[in-house]
Short mmCIF file of C-alpha atoms and ligand atoms in Angstrom, two decimals:
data_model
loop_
_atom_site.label_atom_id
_atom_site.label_comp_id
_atom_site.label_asym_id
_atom_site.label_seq_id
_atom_site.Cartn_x
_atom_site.Cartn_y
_atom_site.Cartn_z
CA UNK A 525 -11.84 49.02 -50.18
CA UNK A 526 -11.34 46.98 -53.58
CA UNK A 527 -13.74 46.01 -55.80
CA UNK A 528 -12.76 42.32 -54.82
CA UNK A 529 -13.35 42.79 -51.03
CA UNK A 530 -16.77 44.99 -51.55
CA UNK A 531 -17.67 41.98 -52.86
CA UNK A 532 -16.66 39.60 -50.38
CA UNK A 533 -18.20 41.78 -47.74
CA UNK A 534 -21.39 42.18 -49.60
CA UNK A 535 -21.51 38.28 -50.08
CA UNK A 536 -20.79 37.71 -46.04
CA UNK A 537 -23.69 39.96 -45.20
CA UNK A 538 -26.02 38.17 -47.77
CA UNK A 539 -25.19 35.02 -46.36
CA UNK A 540 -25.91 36.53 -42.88
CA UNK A 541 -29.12 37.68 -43.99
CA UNK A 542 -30.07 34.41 -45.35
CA UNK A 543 -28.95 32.39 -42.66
CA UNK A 544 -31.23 34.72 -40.45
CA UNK A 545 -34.35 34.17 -42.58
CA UNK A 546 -33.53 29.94 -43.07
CA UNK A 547 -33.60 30.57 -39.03
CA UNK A 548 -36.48 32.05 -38.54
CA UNK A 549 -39.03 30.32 -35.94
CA UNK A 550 -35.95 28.08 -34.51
CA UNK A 551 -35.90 28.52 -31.04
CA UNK A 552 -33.94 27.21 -28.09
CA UNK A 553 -36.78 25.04 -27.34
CA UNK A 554 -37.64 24.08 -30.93
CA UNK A 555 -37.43 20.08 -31.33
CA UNK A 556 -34.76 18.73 -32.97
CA UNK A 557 -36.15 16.80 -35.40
CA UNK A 558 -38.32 19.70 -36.39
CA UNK A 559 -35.24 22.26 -36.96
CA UNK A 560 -34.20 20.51 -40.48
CA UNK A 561 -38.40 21.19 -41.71
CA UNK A 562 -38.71 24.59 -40.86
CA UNK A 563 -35.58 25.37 -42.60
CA UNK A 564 -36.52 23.89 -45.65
CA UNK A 565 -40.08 25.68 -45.48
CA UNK A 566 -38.47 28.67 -44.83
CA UNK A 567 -35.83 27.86 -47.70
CA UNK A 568 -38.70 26.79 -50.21
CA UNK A 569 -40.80 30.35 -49.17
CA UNK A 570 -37.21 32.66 -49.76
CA UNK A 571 -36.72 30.81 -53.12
CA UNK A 572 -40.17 31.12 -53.85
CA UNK A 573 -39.82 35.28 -52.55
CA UNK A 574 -37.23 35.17 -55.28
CA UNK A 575 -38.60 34.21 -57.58
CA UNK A 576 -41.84 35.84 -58.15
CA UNK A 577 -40.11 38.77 -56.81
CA UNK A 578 -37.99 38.29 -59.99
CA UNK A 579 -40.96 38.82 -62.49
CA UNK A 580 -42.09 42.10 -61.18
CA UNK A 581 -39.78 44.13 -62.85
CA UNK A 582 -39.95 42.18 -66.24
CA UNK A 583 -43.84 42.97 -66.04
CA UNK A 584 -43.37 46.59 -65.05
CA UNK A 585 -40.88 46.90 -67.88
CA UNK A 586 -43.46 44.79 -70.59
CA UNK A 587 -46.22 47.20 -68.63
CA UNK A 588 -48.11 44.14 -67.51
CA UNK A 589 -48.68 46.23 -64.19
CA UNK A 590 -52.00 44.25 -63.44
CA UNK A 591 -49.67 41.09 -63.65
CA UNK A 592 -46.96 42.96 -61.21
CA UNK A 593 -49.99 43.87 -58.89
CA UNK A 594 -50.82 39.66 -58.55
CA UNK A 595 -47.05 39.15 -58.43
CA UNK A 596 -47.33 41.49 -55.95
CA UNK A 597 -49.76 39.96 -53.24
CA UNK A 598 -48.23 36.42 -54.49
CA UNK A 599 -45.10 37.86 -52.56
CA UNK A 600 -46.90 38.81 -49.16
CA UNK A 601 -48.63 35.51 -49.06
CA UNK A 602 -45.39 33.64 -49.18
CA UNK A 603 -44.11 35.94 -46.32
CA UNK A 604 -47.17 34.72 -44.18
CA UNK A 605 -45.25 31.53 -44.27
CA UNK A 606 -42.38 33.48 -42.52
CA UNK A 607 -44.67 35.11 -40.09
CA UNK A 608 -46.70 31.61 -39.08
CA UNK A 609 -43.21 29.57 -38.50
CA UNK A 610 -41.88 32.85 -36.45
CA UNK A 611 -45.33 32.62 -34.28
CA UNK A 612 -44.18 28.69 -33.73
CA UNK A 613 -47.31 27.24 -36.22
CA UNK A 614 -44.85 24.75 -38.13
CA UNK A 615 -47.46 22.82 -39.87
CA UNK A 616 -49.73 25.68 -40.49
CA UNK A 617 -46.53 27.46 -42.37
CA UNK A 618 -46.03 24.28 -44.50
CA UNK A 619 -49.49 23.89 -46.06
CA UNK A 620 -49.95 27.76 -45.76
CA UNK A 621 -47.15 27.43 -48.26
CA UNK A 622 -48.57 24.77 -50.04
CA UNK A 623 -51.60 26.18 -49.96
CA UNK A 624 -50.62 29.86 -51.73
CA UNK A 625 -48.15 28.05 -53.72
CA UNK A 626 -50.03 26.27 -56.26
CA UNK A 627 -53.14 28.68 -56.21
CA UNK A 628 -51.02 31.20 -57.21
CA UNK A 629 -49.59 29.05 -59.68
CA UNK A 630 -52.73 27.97 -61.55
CA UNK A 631 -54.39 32.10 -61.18
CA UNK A 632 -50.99 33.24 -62.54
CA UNK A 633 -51.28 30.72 -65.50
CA UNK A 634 -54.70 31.39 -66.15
CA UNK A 635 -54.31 35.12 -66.20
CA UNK A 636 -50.79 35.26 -68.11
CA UNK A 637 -52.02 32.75 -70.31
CA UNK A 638 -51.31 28.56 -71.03
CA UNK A 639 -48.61 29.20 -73.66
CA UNK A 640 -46.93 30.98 -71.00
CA UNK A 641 -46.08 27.51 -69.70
CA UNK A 642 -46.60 28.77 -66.10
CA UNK A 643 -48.97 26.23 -65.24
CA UNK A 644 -45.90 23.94 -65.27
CA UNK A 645 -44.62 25.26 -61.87
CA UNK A 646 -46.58 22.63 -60.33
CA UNK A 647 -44.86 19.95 -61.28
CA UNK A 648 -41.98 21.41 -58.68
CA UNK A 649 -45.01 21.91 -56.18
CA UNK A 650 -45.23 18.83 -56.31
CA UNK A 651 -41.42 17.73 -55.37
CA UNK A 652 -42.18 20.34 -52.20
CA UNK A 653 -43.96 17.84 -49.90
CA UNK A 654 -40.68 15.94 -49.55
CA UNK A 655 -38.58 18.42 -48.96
CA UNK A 656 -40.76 20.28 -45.96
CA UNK A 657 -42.09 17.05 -44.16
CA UNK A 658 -40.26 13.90 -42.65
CA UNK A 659 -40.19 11.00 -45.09
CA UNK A 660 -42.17 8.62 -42.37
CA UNK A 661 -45.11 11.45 -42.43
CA UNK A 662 -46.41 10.42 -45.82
CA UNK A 663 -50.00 11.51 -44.73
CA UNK A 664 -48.70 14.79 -44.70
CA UNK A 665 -46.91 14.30 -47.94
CA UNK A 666 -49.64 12.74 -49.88
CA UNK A 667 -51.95 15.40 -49.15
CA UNK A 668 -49.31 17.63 -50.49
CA UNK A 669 -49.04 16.45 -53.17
CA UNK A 670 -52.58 15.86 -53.44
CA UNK A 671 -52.76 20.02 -53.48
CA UNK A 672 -50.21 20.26 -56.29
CA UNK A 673 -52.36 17.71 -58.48
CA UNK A 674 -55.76 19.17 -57.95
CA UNK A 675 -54.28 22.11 -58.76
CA UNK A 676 -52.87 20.86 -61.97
CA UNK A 677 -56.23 19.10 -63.06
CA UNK A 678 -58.12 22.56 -62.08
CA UNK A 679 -55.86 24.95 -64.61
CA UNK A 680 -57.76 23.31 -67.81
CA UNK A 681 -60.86 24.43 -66.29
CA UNK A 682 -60.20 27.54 -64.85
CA UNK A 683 -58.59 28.88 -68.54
CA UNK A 684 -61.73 29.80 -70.49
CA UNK A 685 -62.61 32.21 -67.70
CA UNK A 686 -59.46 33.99 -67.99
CA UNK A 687 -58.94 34.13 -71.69
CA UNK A 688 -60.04 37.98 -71.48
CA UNK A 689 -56.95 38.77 -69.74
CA UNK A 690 -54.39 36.70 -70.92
CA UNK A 691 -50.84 38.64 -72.71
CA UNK A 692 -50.63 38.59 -76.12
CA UNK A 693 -48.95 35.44 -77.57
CA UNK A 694 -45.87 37.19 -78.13
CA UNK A 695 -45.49 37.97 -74.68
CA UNK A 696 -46.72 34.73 -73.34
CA UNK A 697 -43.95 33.27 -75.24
CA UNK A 698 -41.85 35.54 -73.69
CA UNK A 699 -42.87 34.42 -70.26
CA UNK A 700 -41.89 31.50 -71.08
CA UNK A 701 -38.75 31.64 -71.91
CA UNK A 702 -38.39 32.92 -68.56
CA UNK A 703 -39.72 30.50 -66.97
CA UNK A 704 -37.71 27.63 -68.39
CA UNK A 705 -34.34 28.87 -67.25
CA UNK A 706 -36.30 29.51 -63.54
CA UNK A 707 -37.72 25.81 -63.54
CA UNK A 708 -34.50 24.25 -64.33
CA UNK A 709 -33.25 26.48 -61.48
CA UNK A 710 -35.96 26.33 -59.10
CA UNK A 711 -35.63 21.75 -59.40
CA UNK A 712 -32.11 21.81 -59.51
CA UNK A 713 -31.95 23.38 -56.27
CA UNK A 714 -35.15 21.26 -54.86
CA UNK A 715 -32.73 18.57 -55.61
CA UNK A 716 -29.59 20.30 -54.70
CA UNK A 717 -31.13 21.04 -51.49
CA UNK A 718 -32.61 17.52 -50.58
CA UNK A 719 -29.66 15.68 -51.32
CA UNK A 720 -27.18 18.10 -49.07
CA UNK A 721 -29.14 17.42 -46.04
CA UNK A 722 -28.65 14.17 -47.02
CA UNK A 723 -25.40 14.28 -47.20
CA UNK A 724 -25.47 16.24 -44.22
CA UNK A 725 -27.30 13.39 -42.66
CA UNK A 726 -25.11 10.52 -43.94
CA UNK A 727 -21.76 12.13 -42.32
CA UNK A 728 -23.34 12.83 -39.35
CA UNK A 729 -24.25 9.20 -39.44
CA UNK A 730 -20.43 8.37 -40.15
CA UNK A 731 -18.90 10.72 -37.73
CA UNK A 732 -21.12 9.17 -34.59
CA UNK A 733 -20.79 5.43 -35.59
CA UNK A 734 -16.93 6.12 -36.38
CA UNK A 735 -17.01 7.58 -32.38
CA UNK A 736 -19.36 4.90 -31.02
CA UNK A 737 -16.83 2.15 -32.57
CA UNK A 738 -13.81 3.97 -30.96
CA UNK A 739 -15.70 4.55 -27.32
CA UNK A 740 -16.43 0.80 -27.78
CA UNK A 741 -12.88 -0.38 -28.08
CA UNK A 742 -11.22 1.97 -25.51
CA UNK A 743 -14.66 0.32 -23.47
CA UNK A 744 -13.50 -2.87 -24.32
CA UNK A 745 -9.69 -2.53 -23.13
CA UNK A 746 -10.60 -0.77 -20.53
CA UNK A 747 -12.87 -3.86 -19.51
CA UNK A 748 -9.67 -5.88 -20.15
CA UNK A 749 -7.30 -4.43 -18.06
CA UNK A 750 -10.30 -4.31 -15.43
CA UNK A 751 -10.10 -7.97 -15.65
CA UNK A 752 -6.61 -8.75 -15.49
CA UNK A 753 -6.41 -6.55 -13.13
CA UNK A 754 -8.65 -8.20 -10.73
CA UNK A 755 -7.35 -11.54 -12.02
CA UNK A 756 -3.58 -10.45 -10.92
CA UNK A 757 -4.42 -9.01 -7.73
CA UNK A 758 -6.68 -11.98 -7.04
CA UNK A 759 -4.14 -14.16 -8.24
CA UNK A 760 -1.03 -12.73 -6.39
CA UNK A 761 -2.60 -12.34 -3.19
CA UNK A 762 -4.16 -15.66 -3.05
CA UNK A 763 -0.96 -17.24 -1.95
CA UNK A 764 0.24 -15.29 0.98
CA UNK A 765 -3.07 -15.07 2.51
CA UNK A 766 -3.32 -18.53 2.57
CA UNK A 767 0.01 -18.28 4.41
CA UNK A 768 -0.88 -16.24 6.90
CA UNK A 769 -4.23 -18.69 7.80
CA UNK A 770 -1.92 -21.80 8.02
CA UNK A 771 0.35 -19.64 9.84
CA UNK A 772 -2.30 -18.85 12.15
CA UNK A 773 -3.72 -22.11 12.53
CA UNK A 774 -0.16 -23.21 13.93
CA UNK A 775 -0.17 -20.66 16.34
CA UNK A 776 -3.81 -21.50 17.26
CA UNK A 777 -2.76 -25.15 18.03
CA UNK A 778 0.10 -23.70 20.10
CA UNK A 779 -1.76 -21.33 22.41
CA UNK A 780 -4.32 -23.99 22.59
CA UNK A 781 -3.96 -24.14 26.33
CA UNK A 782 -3.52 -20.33 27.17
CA UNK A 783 -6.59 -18.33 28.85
CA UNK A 784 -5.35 -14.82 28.54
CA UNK A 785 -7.25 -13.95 25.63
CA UNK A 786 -4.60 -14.32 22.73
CA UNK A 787 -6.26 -16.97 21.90
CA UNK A 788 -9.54 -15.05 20.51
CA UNK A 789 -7.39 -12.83 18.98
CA UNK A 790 -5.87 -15.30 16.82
CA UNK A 791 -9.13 -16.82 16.04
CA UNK A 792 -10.91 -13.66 15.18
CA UNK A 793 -7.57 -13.24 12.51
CA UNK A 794 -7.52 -16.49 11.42
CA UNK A 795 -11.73 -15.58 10.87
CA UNK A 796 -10.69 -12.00 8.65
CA UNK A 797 -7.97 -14.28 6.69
CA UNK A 798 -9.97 -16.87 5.88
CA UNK A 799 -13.27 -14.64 4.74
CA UNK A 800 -9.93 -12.76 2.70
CA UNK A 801 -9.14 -15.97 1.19
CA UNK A 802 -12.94 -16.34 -0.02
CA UNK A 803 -13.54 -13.14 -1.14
CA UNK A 804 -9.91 -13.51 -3.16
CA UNK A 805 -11.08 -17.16 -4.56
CA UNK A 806 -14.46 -15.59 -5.64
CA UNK A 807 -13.21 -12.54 -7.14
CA UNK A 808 -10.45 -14.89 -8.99
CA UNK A 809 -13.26 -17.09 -9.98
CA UNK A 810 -15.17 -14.18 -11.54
CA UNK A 811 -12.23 -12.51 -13.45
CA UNK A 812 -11.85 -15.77 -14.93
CA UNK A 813 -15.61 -16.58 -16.42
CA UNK A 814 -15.49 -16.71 -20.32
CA UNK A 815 -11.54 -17.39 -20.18
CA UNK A 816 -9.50 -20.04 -22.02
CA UNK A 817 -12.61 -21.97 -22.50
CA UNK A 818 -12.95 -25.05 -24.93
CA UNK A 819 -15.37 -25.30 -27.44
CA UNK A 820 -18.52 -25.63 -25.99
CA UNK A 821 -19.68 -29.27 -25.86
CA UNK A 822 -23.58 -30.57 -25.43
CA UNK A 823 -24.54 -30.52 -21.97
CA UNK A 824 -27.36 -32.72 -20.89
CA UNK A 825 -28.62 -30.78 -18.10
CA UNK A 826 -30.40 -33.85 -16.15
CA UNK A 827 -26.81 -35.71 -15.62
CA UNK A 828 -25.88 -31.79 -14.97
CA UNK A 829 -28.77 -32.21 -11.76
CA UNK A 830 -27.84 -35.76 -10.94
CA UNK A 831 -24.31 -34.64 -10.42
CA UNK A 832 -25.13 -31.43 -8.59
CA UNK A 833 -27.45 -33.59 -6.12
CA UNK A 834 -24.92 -36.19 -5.42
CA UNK A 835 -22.43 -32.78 -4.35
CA UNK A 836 -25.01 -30.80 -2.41
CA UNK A 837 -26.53 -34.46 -1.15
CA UNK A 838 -25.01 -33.70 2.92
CA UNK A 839 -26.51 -29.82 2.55
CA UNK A 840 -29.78 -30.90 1.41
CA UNK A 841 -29.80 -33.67 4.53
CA UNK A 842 -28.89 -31.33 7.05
CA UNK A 843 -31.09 -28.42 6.08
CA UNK A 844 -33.75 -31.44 5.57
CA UNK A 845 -34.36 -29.88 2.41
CA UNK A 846 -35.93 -31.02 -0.96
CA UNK A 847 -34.92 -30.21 -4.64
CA UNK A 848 -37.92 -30.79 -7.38
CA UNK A 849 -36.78 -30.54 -10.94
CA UNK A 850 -40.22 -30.53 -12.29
CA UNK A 851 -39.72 -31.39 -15.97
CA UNK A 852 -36.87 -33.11 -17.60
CA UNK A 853 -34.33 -30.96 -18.88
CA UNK A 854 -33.27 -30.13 -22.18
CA UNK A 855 -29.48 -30.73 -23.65
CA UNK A 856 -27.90 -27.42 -24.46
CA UNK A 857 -25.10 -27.17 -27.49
CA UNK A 858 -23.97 -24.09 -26.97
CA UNK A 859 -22.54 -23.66 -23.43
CA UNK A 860 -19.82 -25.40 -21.11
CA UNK A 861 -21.21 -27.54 -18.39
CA UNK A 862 -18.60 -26.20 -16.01
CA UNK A 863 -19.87 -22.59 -16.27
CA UNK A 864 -23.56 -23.77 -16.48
CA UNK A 865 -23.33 -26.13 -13.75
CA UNK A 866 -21.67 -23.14 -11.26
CA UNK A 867 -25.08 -21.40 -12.08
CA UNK A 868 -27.34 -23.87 -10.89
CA UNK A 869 -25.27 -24.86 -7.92
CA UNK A 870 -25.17 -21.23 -6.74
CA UNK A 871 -28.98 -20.45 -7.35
CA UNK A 872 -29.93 -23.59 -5.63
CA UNK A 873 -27.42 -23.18 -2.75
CA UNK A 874 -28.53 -19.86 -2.12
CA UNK A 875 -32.08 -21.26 -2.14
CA UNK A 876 -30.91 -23.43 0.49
CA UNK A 877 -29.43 -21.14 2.61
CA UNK A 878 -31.36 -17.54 2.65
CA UNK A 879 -34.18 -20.27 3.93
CA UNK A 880 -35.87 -20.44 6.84
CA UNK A 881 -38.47 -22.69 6.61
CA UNK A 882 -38.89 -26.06 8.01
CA UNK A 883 -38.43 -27.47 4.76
CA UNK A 884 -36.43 -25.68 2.27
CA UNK A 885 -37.85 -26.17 -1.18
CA UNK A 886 -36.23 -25.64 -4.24
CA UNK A 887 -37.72 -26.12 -8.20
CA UNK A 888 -35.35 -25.81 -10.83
CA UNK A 889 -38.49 -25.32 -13.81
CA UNK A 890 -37.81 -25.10 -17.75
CA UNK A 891 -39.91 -23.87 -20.45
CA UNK A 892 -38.69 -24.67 -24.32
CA UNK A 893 -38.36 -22.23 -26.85
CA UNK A 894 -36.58 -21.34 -30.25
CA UNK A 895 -33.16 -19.78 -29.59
CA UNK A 896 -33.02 -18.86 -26.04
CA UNK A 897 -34.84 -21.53 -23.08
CA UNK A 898 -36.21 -19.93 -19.76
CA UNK A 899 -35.33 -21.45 -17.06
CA UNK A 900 -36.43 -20.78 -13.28
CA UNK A 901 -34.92 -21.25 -9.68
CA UNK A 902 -37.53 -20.90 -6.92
CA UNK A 903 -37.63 -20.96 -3.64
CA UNK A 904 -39.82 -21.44 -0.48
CA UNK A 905 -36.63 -18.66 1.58
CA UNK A 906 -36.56 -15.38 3.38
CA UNK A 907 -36.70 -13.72 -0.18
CA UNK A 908 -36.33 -9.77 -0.25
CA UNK A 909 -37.89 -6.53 -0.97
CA UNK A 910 -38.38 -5.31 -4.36
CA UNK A 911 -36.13 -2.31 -4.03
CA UNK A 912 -33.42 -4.16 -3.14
CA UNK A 913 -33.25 -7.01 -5.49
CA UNK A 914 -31.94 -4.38 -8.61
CA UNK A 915 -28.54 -4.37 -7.28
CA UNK A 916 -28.08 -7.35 -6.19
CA UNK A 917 -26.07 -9.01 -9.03
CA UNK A 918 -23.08 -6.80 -8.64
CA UNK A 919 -20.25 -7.85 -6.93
CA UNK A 920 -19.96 -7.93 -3.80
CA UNK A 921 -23.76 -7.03 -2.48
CA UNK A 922 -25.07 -8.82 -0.01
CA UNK A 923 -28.48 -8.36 1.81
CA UNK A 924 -28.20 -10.57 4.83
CA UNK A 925 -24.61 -10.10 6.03
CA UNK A 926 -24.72 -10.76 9.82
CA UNK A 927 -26.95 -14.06 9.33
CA UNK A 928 -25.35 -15.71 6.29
CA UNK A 929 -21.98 -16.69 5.54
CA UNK A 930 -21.04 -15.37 1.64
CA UNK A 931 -18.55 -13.28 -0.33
CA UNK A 932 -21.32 -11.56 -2.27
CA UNK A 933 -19.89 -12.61 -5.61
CA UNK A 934 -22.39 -15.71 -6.07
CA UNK A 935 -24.81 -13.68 -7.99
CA UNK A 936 -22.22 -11.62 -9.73
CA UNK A 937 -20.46 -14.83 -10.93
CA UNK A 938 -24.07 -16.15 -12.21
CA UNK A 939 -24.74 -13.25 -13.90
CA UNK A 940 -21.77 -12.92 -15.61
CA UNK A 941 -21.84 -16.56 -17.05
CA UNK A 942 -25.41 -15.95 -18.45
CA UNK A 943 -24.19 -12.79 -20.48
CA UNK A 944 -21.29 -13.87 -21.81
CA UNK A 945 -23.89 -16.87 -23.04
CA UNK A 946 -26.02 -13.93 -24.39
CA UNK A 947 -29.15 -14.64 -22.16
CA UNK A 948 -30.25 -12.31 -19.22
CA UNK A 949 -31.26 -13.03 -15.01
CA UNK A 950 -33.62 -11.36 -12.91
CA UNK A 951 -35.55 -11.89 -10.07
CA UNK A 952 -38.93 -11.46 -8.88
CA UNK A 953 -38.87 -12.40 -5.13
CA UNK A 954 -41.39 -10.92 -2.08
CA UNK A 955 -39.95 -10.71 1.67
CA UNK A 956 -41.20 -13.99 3.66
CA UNK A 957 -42.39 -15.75 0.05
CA UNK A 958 -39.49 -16.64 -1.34
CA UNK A 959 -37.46 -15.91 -4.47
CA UNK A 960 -37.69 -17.06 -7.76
CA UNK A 961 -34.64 -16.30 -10.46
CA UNK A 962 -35.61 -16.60 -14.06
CA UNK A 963 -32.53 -16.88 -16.57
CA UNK A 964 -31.82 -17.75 -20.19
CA UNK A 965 -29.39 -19.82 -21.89
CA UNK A 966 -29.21 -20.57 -25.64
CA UNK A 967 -30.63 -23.76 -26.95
P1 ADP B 385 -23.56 -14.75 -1.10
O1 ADP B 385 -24.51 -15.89 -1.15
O2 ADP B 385 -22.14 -15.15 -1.12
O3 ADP B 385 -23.87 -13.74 -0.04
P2 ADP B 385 -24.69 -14.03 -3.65
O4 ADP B 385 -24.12 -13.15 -4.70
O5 ADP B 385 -24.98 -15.43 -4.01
O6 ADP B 385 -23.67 -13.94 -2.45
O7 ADP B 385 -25.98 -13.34 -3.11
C1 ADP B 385 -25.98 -11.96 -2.82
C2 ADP B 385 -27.03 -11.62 -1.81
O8 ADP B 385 -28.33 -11.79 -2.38
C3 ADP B 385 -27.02 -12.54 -0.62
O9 ADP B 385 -26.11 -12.07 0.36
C4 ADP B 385 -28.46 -12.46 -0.15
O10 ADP B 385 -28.61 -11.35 0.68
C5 ADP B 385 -29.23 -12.26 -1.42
N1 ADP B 385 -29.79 -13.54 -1.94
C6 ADP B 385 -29.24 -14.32 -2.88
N2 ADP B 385 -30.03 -15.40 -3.15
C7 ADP B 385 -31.09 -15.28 -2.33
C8 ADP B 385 -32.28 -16.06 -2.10
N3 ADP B 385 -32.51 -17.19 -2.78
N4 ADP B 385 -33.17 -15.61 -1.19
C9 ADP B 385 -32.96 -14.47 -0.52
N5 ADP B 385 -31.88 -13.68 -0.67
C10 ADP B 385 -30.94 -14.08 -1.57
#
């Protein structure tokens, strides 16, 4: 093996090693958002292993061995930190670390002595907090910090009671020396360390958003071609359907005096083509909600109603039923009264017709508000159970098929309208007392 690779290999297995150690206490079932911290405390504690690990030798050498001894038991007390994140006691390892940290750091600059500039070690305690809690769990980092000051104001009192075993000045001032090149190291890589998980952070960040604006747009053509799609086939097959119903009517009229039963058969087809020419028209209508609109224009919703009585006027005389609009209505700016009118015709139609009582009631109510009004559709009908009503605007769903003619697609169609308008319909409806649809439209 050369030199150079012995070297590589050394560095993989060191890297191992420390990746093992950063690791320890993650678990399979460790939180998430918990991972990054115990890193970092377990980061912080290896440095901090390092470090003081570092002086040993330099006070065997200088034969400070009583200083080596309390360098010593400074470097089993940081392992604790290992041992209480590997037992799963995440916030007991943080201030455990916290905790020995700057104790050690104000006994160790009492003992070695002030000139040794020791005592200044806090000042990096103090970055600490931030790097082993969550930025949002400033309790935890206050009281951090809290540590590394009362530490800092205790050293000045503590130091007359050491003075007896303080080095000589010329060794304090070799301590020092020291332990300017390690501060500079040990905040650089505080530093180092906080802003590569934010960088880490920050392209994550990039990476999903750059994904989420991709899925979006293949979302949104894929929504697209839904649409034409349903618009073409709608479209296309409109015509020849029709065809066949005309078709069938003129045989209908022909057989008209025949009893053998082709008759019914034509009827039932001519039945099937024209429910195929609904479902067609209604699935053509919805395909084509939101398209090649005009600017919206104000819509006064009372000559909206006024209108919308005068069409449903025969319905509402047959059924004998009533429509209250209990307030009048406000004028709306930013929707098409084509769209907004198809709304209210279908909720109150439906009112009408999922109705059973003698006299079908329906209010049409209104309550103001800043950007978005509430409006509400109730009725006196059938209404439905709970569990049912959360499909119920998609296409095609229909509760009551044998009773009620419908294509299903009312709903749907309604819905659609009040999204593209950026408000939201629900219901809230009990079987045998009625229905009530609450929607919103922009002001
Ligand atoms: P359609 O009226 O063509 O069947 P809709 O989409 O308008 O289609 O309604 C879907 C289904 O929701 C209806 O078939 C009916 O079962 C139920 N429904 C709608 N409105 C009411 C209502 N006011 N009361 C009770 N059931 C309703």
């Amino acid at each position: 093996m050369t030199g150079l690779s012995t070297l590589h290999h050394l560095s993989n297995r060191l890297l191992a090693v420390w990746t093992k150690i950063t690791n320890i206490g993650v678990t399979d079932q460790t939180p998430a958002k918990e991972i990054k911290f115990i890193r970092f405390t377990n980061i912080v504690a290896g440095l901090t292993v390092l470090a003081v690990g570092a002086y040993i030798p330099h006070s065997l050498i200088n034969g400070s061995y009583l200083i080596a001894g309390l360098q010593f038991i400074d470097t089993l007390f940081v392992l604790s930190v290992f041992w209480f994140n590997h037992k799963g006691y995440y916030n007991i390892a943080k201030f455990a670390y916290l905790f020995v940290i700057n104790t050690f750091v104000v006994l160790n600059a009492c003992i070695i002595g002030s000139k040794s500039g020791v005592q200044e070690f806090l000042f990096i305690s103090n970055v600490t907090p931030f790097l082993l809690f969550r930025v949002n769990d400033y309790k935890r980092i206050l009281l951090g910090m809290a540590m590394a000051m009362t530490a800092y104001m205790m050293h000045p009192i503590l130091v007359p009671f050491f003075l007896d075993y303080n080095l000589p000045d010329a060794l304090q001032y070799n301590v020092s020396q020291i332990n300017v090149v390690m501060k500079f190291i040990l905040f650089g890589m505080a530093m180092y360390i906080m802003a590569a998980y934010n960088l880490k952070g920050e392209t994550e960040i990039e990476t999903i958003n750059h994904q989420l604006t991709l899925h979006t747009q293949e979302l949104n053509r894929s929504n697209k071609d839904l649409e034409h799609f349903a618009y073409i086939i709608s479209h296309d097959l409109k015509a020849p359907i029709r065809n066949i119903s005309h078709m069938l009517d003129i045989y209908t009229s022909r057989f008209h005096r025949e009893e053998n039963g082709g008759k019914d058969f034509l009827l039932h087809s001519k039945q099937s083509a024209d429910r195929m020419v609904l479902l067609i028209e209604d699935l053509l209508n919805y395909s084509k909600v939101g398209k090649n609109l005009p600017n919206p224009e104000p819509t006064d919703l009372n000559q909206l109603m006024r209108t919308l009585e005068m069409e449903l006027a025969q319905r509402i005389a047959e059924t004998n039923a009533e429509l209250i609009v209990e307030q009048p209505l406000p004028v709306l700016t930013k929707v098409h009264s084509t769209m907004i009118y198809h709304v209210f015709q279908n909720l109150i139609t439906n009112g009408i017709k999922f109705n059973k009582s003698e006299k079908p009631r329906v209010i049409i109510q209104y309550t103001p508000a800043t950007t978005h009004h509430l409006f509400s559709v109730t009725d006196n009908g059938i209404g439905i159970p709970e569990e049912l009503s959360k499909g119920l605007f998609q296409m095609f769903r229909r509760l009551h098929t044998t009773e009620f003619e419908g294509s299903g697609m009312g709903l749907a169609i309604c819905k659609k309208i009040i999204e593209n308008y950026g408000g939201q319909i629900a219901i809230e409806s009990q079987p045998g007392n009625g229905s009530r649809f609450n929607f919103t439209l922009p002001v």
